[in-house]
Amino acid sequence: MLAAVQAQANEKLTIGITLQPYYSYVKAVVGDKAEVLPLVDEGFNSHNYLPQPNDLRRLGKMDIIVINGIGHDDFALKVIKAANRADLIVLEANKDVPLLPAMGQSVGDGAVNPHTFVGLSTTIQKVYTIASELAKIDPENAREYRKNARAYATKFRKMKREAMLTLGDLNTAGMTVATTHNAYGYILQEFGVDVAAVIEPAHGVEPSASQLQGTIEKIRNAGIDVLFYELNMPNRYVETIEQATGIRLYRFSHMTHGSYAVDKVETEMKENLATLVAAMKFAAMKGGR
């Protein structure tokens, strides 16, 4: 399979992706050395998307497809299986990433948090993995892929450093947060922030009245400082929680909504970091820490 792809080295590879963040990663790595083709048109919700005939047609144009592979693009795995293509190379971007366990009432035993694209270190690792695997497949452009990956990774290292410097000497060791979704663990752990509660029983599913009341009591009893929720999803019940507990609300982007764009992850990661810094400063001020 690898030899067949290498034999086409004089032509540009067509590399498929399943989610918006992976479009940014792959475009950053390959530059103009390959074509990047989304499996699905923009505007879909990966949590409830059902495979369509056009997905198979697009897959037929791909030499390689880069997947999340740990629970966020299961729809794509179904399409890949249905295509039954022995020549298709499936590149698992998360294969070298240290994974966090999933949190929430709806997750099963052994489930992992698939939202590695929300973290900085995890983003860097995935970009290096993509570059390394593409270098094996397309050795003619290996040097370019690795150079581009290093340059892209440097942007995220600088982002993290600037955010850390902005926090200065604030002591936020006691900061605790709640989230409406099992999505933010990777970015929060890099700043030493613990998640005390995950509110949604499943993504996009509002908690029942009893679950919501239990969450309100947990927030009150645990002294949780802030509640993070998703920028692009309706979360009407968070207003109820805000009114009942006085908790401060902050919104994170999941980077999986909207158009495919080269700078999507870079732009939205900066916004998420600004949100996190603001939340940590609020928590430090509130607690007198």
Short mmCIF file of C-alpha atoms in Angstrom, two decimals:
data_model
loop_
_atom_site.label_atom_id
_atom_site.label_comp_id
_atom_site.label_asym_id
_atom_site.label_seq_id
_atom_site.Cartn_x
_atom_site.Cartn_y
_atom_site.Cartn_z
CA MET A 1 0.00 0.00 0.00
CA LEU A 2 2.79 2.39 0.99
CA ALA A 3 4.75 1.53 -2.17
CA ALA A 4 1.70 2.29 -4.30
CA VAL A 5 1.35 5.74 -2.78
CA GLN A 6 5.09 6.41 -3.10
CA ALA A 7 4.88 5.47 -6.79
CA GLN A 8 2.54 8.43 -7.23
CA ALA A 9 5.03 10.83 -5.64
CA ASN A 10 5.20 12.89 -8.80
CA GLU A 11 1.53 13.75 -8.25
CA LYS A 12 0.09 15.56 -5.26
CA LEU A 13 -1.43 13.35 -2.61
CA THR A 14 -5.04 13.92 -1.63
CA ILE A 15 -5.33 13.80 2.14
CA GLY A 16 -8.76 13.56 3.73
CA ILE A 17 -9.78 14.88 7.13
CA THR A 18 -12.84 14.26 9.28
CA LEU A 19 -13.05 17.31 11.57
CA GLN A 20 -12.27 21.03 11.19
CA PRO A 21 -9.20 21.06 13.48
CA TYR A 22 -7.54 18.38 11.40
CA TYR A 23 -7.94 20.53 8.31
CA SER A 24 -5.84 23.21 10.04
CA TYR A 25 -3.23 20.67 11.15
CA VAL A 26 -2.81 18.98 7.79
CA LYS A 27 -2.79 22.20 5.76
CA ALA A 28 -0.15 23.62 8.10
CA VAL A 29 2.02 20.52 7.63
CA VAL A 30 1.69 19.97 3.87
CA GLY A 31 1.46 23.55 2.62
CA ASP A 32 1.11 23.31 -1.16
CA LYS A 33 2.66 19.83 -1.39
CA ALA A 34 -0.68 18.01 -1.11
CA GLU A 35 -4.41 18.56 -1.46
CA VAL A 36 -6.56 18.49 1.68
CA LEU A 37 -10.14 17.28 1.26
CA PRO A 38 -12.79 17.28 4.03
CA LEU A 39 -14.87 14.12 4.17
CA VAL A 40 -18.02 16.10 5.05
CA ASP A 41 -19.23 19.58 4.08
CA GLU A 42 -18.88 22.26 6.75
CA GLY A 43 -21.75 22.92 9.13
CA PHE A 44 -22.32 19.37 10.37
CA ASN A 45 -22.52 18.23 14.00
CA SER A 46 -20.10 15.35 14.48
CA HIS A 47 -22.04 14.02 17.47
CA ASN A 48 -25.17 13.19 15.50
CA TYR A 49 -24.01 13.14 11.88
CA LEU A 50 -25.14 10.17 9.78
CA PRO A 51 -22.96 9.08 6.82
CA GLN A 52 -24.19 10.13 3.38
CA PRO A 53 -23.53 8.67 -0.12
CA ASN A 54 -21.41 11.72 -0.99
CA ASP A 55 -19.03 10.81 1.84
CA LEU A 56 -18.15 7.58 0.06
CA ARG A 57 -17.58 9.46 -3.19
CA ARG A 58 -15.20 11.86 -1.49
CA LEU A 59 -13.40 9.05 0.23
CA GLY A 60 -12.81 7.53 -3.19
CA LYS A 61 -10.66 10.55 -4.11
CA MET A 62 -8.41 10.24 -1.06
CA ASP A 63 -5.02 8.55 -0.81
CA ILE A 64 -4.87 9.07 2.96
CA ILE A 65 -7.38 10.08 5.61
CA VAL A 66 -6.42 11.63 8.95
CA ILE A 67 -8.82 10.70 11.74
CA ASN A 68 -9.41 11.56 15.38
CA GLY A 69 -10.18 7.89 15.92
CA ILE A 70 -10.96 8.00 19.65
CA GLY A 71 -14.65 8.82 19.69
CA HIS A 72 -15.24 12.17 17.99
CA ASP A 73 -15.49 11.02 14.37
CA ASP A 74 -17.06 7.59 14.61
CA PHE A 75 -19.21 8.47 11.59
CA ALA A 76 -16.03 8.53 9.49
CA LEU A 77 -14.97 5.09 10.70
CA LYS A 78 -18.27 3.75 9.38
CA VAL A 79 -17.66 5.34 5.98
CA ILE A 80 -14.11 3.94 5.85
CA LYS A 81 -15.37 0.46 6.71
CA ALA A 82 -18.13 0.66 4.08
CA ALA A 83 -15.62 1.73 1.41
CA ASN A 84 -13.61 -1.47 1.91
CA ARG A 85 -10.52 0.09 0.33
CA ALA A 86 -7.32 -1.83 0.92
CA ASP A 87 -5.30 0.98 -0.66
CA LEU A 88 -6.53 3.74 1.67
CA ILE A 89 -4.03 4.76 4.37
CA VAL A 90 -5.75 5.68 7.64
CA LEU A 91 -3.59 7.97 9.76
CA GLU A 92 -4.56 8.04 13.44
CA ALA A 93 -3.53 11.48 14.67
CA ASN A 94 -3.98 10.60 18.36
CA LYS A 95 -1.89 7.43 18.40
CA ASP A 96 0.98 9.11 20.33
CA VAL A 97 -1.14 11.37 22.56
CA PRO A 98 -1.46 10.64 26.31
CA LEU A 99 -5.23 10.44 26.69
CA LEU A 100 -7.39 11.54 29.60
CA PRO A 101 -10.33 9.45 30.81
CA ALA A 102 -13.77 10.71 29.84
CA MET A 103 -15.90 12.38 32.51
CA GLY A 104 -19.66 12.58 32.84
CA GLN A 105 -22.65 10.45 33.73
CA SER A 106 -23.09 9.02 30.23
CA VAL A 107 -19.58 7.70 29.56
CA GLY A 108 -18.77 4.03 29.85
CA ASP A 109 -15.88 2.32 31.61
CA GLY A 110 -12.58 2.86 29.85
CA ALA A 111 -13.86 5.69 27.67
CA VAL A 112 -11.31 8.39 26.82
CA ASN A 113 -11.74 12.11 26.27
CA PRO A 114 -11.62 12.55 22.47
CA HIS A 115 -11.30 16.37 22.50
CA THR A 116 -7.52 16.46 22.17
CA PHE A 117 -7.83 19.36 19.70
CA VAL A 118 -8.83 21.70 22.55
CA GLY A 119 -5.41 21.28 24.22
CA LEU A 120 -2.09 22.90 23.32
CA SER A 121 0.36 20.08 24.03
CA THR A 122 -2.00 17.56 22.46
CA THR A 123 -2.30 19.71 19.35
CA ILE A 124 1.48 19.89 19.06
CA GLN A 125 1.84 16.11 19.45
CA LYS A 126 -0.77 15.43 16.78
CA VAL A 127 0.89 17.77 14.31
CA TYR A 128 4.22 16.01 14.85
CA THR A 129 2.55 12.62 14.39
CA ILE A 130 0.89 13.74 11.15
CA ALA A 131 4.18 15.13 9.82
CA SER A 132 6.11 12.01 10.80
CA GLU A 133 3.62 9.63 9.18
CA LEU A 134 3.34 11.71 6.01
CA ALA A 135 7.14 11.80 5.78
CA LYS A 136 7.15 7.99 5.61
CA ILE A 137 4.47 7.96 2.92
CA ASP A 138 5.90 10.83 0.89
CA PRO A 139 9.67 10.93 1.58
CA GLU A 140 10.25 13.38 -1.27
CA ASN A 141 8.54 16.08 0.81
CA ALA A 142 9.52 14.77 4.26
CA ARG A 143 11.85 17.67 5.05
CA GLU A 144 9.12 20.20 4.19
CA TYR A 145 6.53 18.40 6.33
CA ARG A 146 8.79 18.30 9.37
CA LYS A 147 9.87 21.93 8.96
CA ASN A 148 6.25 23.08 8.70
CA ALA A 149 5.26 21.01 11.74
CA ARG A 150 8.01 22.58 13.85
CA ALA A 151 6.99 26.08 12.79
CA TYR A 152 3.33 25.37 13.57
CA ALA A 153 4.13 23.82 16.95
CA THR A 154 6.21 26.88 17.88
CA LYS A 155 3.11 29.06 17.54
CA PHE A 156 1.30 27.06 20.21
CA ARG A 157 4.28 26.98 22.55
CA LYS A 158 4.45 30.76 22.32
CA MET A 159 0.72 31.03 22.99
CA LYS A 160 1.04 28.98 26.16
CA ARG A 161 4.08 30.94 27.34
CA GLU A 162 2.31 34.27 26.81
CA ALA A 163 -0.75 33.04 28.68
CA MET A 164 1.40 31.86 31.59
CA LEU A 165 3.18 35.22 31.71
CA THR A 166 -0.16 37.02 31.70
CA LEU A 167 -1.19 35.10 34.80
CA GLY A 168 1.94 36.33 36.53
CA ASP A 169 2.17 35.33 40.18
CA LEU A 170 -1.52 34.63 40.69
CA ASN A 171 -2.09 31.65 42.96
CA THR A 172 -4.93 29.71 41.34
CA ALA A 173 -4.06 26.36 42.90
CA GLY A 174 -7.45 26.20 44.62
CA MET A 175 -9.50 27.06 41.56
CA THR A 176 -12.23 24.55 40.74
CA VAL A 177 -14.53 24.57 37.74
CA ALA A 178 -17.57 22.85 36.30
CA THR A 179 -18.17 22.24 32.59
CA THR A 180 -21.21 21.49 30.50
CA HIS A 181 -19.34 18.94 28.42
CA ASN A 182 -16.46 16.50 28.70
CA ALA A 183 -14.24 18.58 26.42
CA TYR A 184 -11.86 20.91 28.20
CA GLY A 185 -9.69 18.61 30.28
CA TYR A 186 -6.66 18.82 27.99
CA ILE A 187 -6.34 22.60 28.05
CA LEU A 188 -7.31 22.91 31.72
CA GLN A 189 -4.74 20.37 32.93
CA GLU A 190 -1.95 22.40 31.34
CA PHE A 191 -2.83 25.25 33.68
CA GLY A 192 -3.44 23.13 36.76
CA VAL A 193 -7.22 23.57 36.76
CA ASP A 194 -9.36 20.69 38.05
CA VAL A 195 -12.84 19.87 36.74
CA ALA A 196 -15.13 19.23 39.70
CA ALA A 197 -18.32 18.49 37.77
CA VAL A 198 -19.51 17.71 34.23
CA ILE A 199 -23.12 18.78 33.92
CA GLU A 200 -24.46 17.35 30.66
CA PRO A 201 -25.44 13.68 30.80
CA ALA A 202 -24.36 13.52 27.12
CA HIS A 203 -23.22 16.08 24.59
CA GLY A 204 -26.09 18.32 23.54
CA VAL A 205 -28.49 16.61 25.96
CA GLU A 206 -29.83 18.81 28.71
CA PRO A 207 -29.82 17.34 32.23
CA SER A 208 -33.08 16.32 33.82
CA ALA A 209 -34.60 18.48 36.57
CA SER A 210 -33.19 16.17 39.27
CA GLN A 211 -29.74 16.08 37.62
CA LEU A 212 -29.75 19.86 37.33
CA GLN A 213 -30.72 20.29 40.98
CA GLY A 214 -28.00 17.87 42.01
CA THR A 215 -25.46 19.85 39.99
CA ILE A 216 -26.58 23.12 41.60
CA GLU A 217 -26.12 21.59 45.06
CA LYS A 218 -22.71 20.22 44.10
CA ILE A 219 -21.58 23.62 42.84
CA ARG A 220 -22.77 25.31 46.02
CA ASN A 221 -21.13 22.75 48.30
CA ALA A 222 -17.84 22.52 46.39
CA GLY A 223 -17.30 26.26 46.07
CA ILE A 224 -16.84 26.01 42.31
CA ASP A 225 -15.63 29.28 40.82
CA VAL A 226 -16.61 29.16 37.16
CA LEU A 227 -18.65 27.18 34.65
CA PHE A 228 -17.25 26.60 31.16
CA TYR A 229 -19.68 25.85 28.35
CA GLU A 230 -19.57 25.49 24.59
CA LEU A 231 -19.52 28.58 22.41
CA ASN A 232 -21.55 27.19 19.51
CA MET A 233 -24.16 25.08 21.27
CA PRO A 234 -27.40 26.18 23.00
CA ASN A 235 -27.10 25.64 26.75
CA ARG A 236 -30.24 27.22 28.17
CA TYR A 237 -29.93 25.52 31.53
CA VAL A 238 -26.64 27.28 32.31
CA GLU A 239 -28.62 30.45 32.99
CA THR A 240 -30.58 28.56 35.64
CA ILE A 241 -27.32 27.42 37.22
CA GLU A 242 -25.91 30.95 37.09
CA GLN A 243 -28.95 32.41 38.81
CA ALA A 244 -29.08 29.68 41.46
CA THR A 245 -25.38 29.68 42.38
CA GLY A 246 -23.88 33.01 41.32
CA ILE A 247 -21.23 31.11 39.39
CA ARG A 248 -19.42 33.00 36.57
CA LEU A 249 -19.90 31.70 33.01
CA TYR A 250 -17.16 31.43 30.37
CA ARG A 251 -17.40 30.00 26.86
CA PHE A 252 -14.87 27.83 25.03
CA SER A 253 -14.79 27.02 21.33
CA HIS A 254 -14.55 23.34 20.40
CA MET A 255 -13.09 24.32 17.01
CA THR A 256 -15.43 21.85 15.29
CA HIS A 257 -18.03 24.33 14.03
CA GLY A 258 -18.06 26.66 11.05
CA SER A 259 -15.87 26.66 7.98
CA TYR A 260 -12.69 24.77 7.23
CA ALA A 261 -9.81 27.23 7.48
CA VAL A 262 -6.04 27.00 7.75
CA ASP A 263 -5.91 29.40 10.69
CA LYS A 264 -9.01 28.08 12.50
CA VAL A 265 -7.20 26.26 15.32
CA GLU A 266 -4.64 29.02 15.80
CA THR A 267 -7.30 31.75 15.98
CA GLU A 268 -9.73 29.90 18.21
CA MET A 269 -6.99 28.57 20.50
CA LYS A 270 -5.92 32.16 21.16
CA GLU A 271 -9.51 33.04 22.02
CA ASN A 272 -9.83 30.03 24.33
CA LEU A 273 -6.61 30.97 26.10
CA ALA A 274 -7.85 34.52 26.60
CA THR A 275 -11.05 33.07 28.07
CA LEU A 276 -9.12 30.77 30.38
CA VAL A 277 -6.83 33.56 31.59
CA ALA A 278 -9.84 35.76 32.34
CA ALA A 279 -11.52 32.92 34.27
CA MET A 280 -8.38 32.22 36.29
CA LYS A 281 -7.95 35.90 37.15
CA PHE A 282 -11.59 36.07 38.24
CA ALA A 283 -11.20 32.97 40.41
CA ALA A 284 -8.04 34.36 42.04
CA MET A 285 -9.74 37.69 42.75
CA LYS A 286 -12.89 36.03 44.07
CA GLY A 287 -10.94 33.82 46.42
CA GLY A 288 -8.46 36.44 47.49
CA ARG A 289 -5.74 34.14 46.29
#
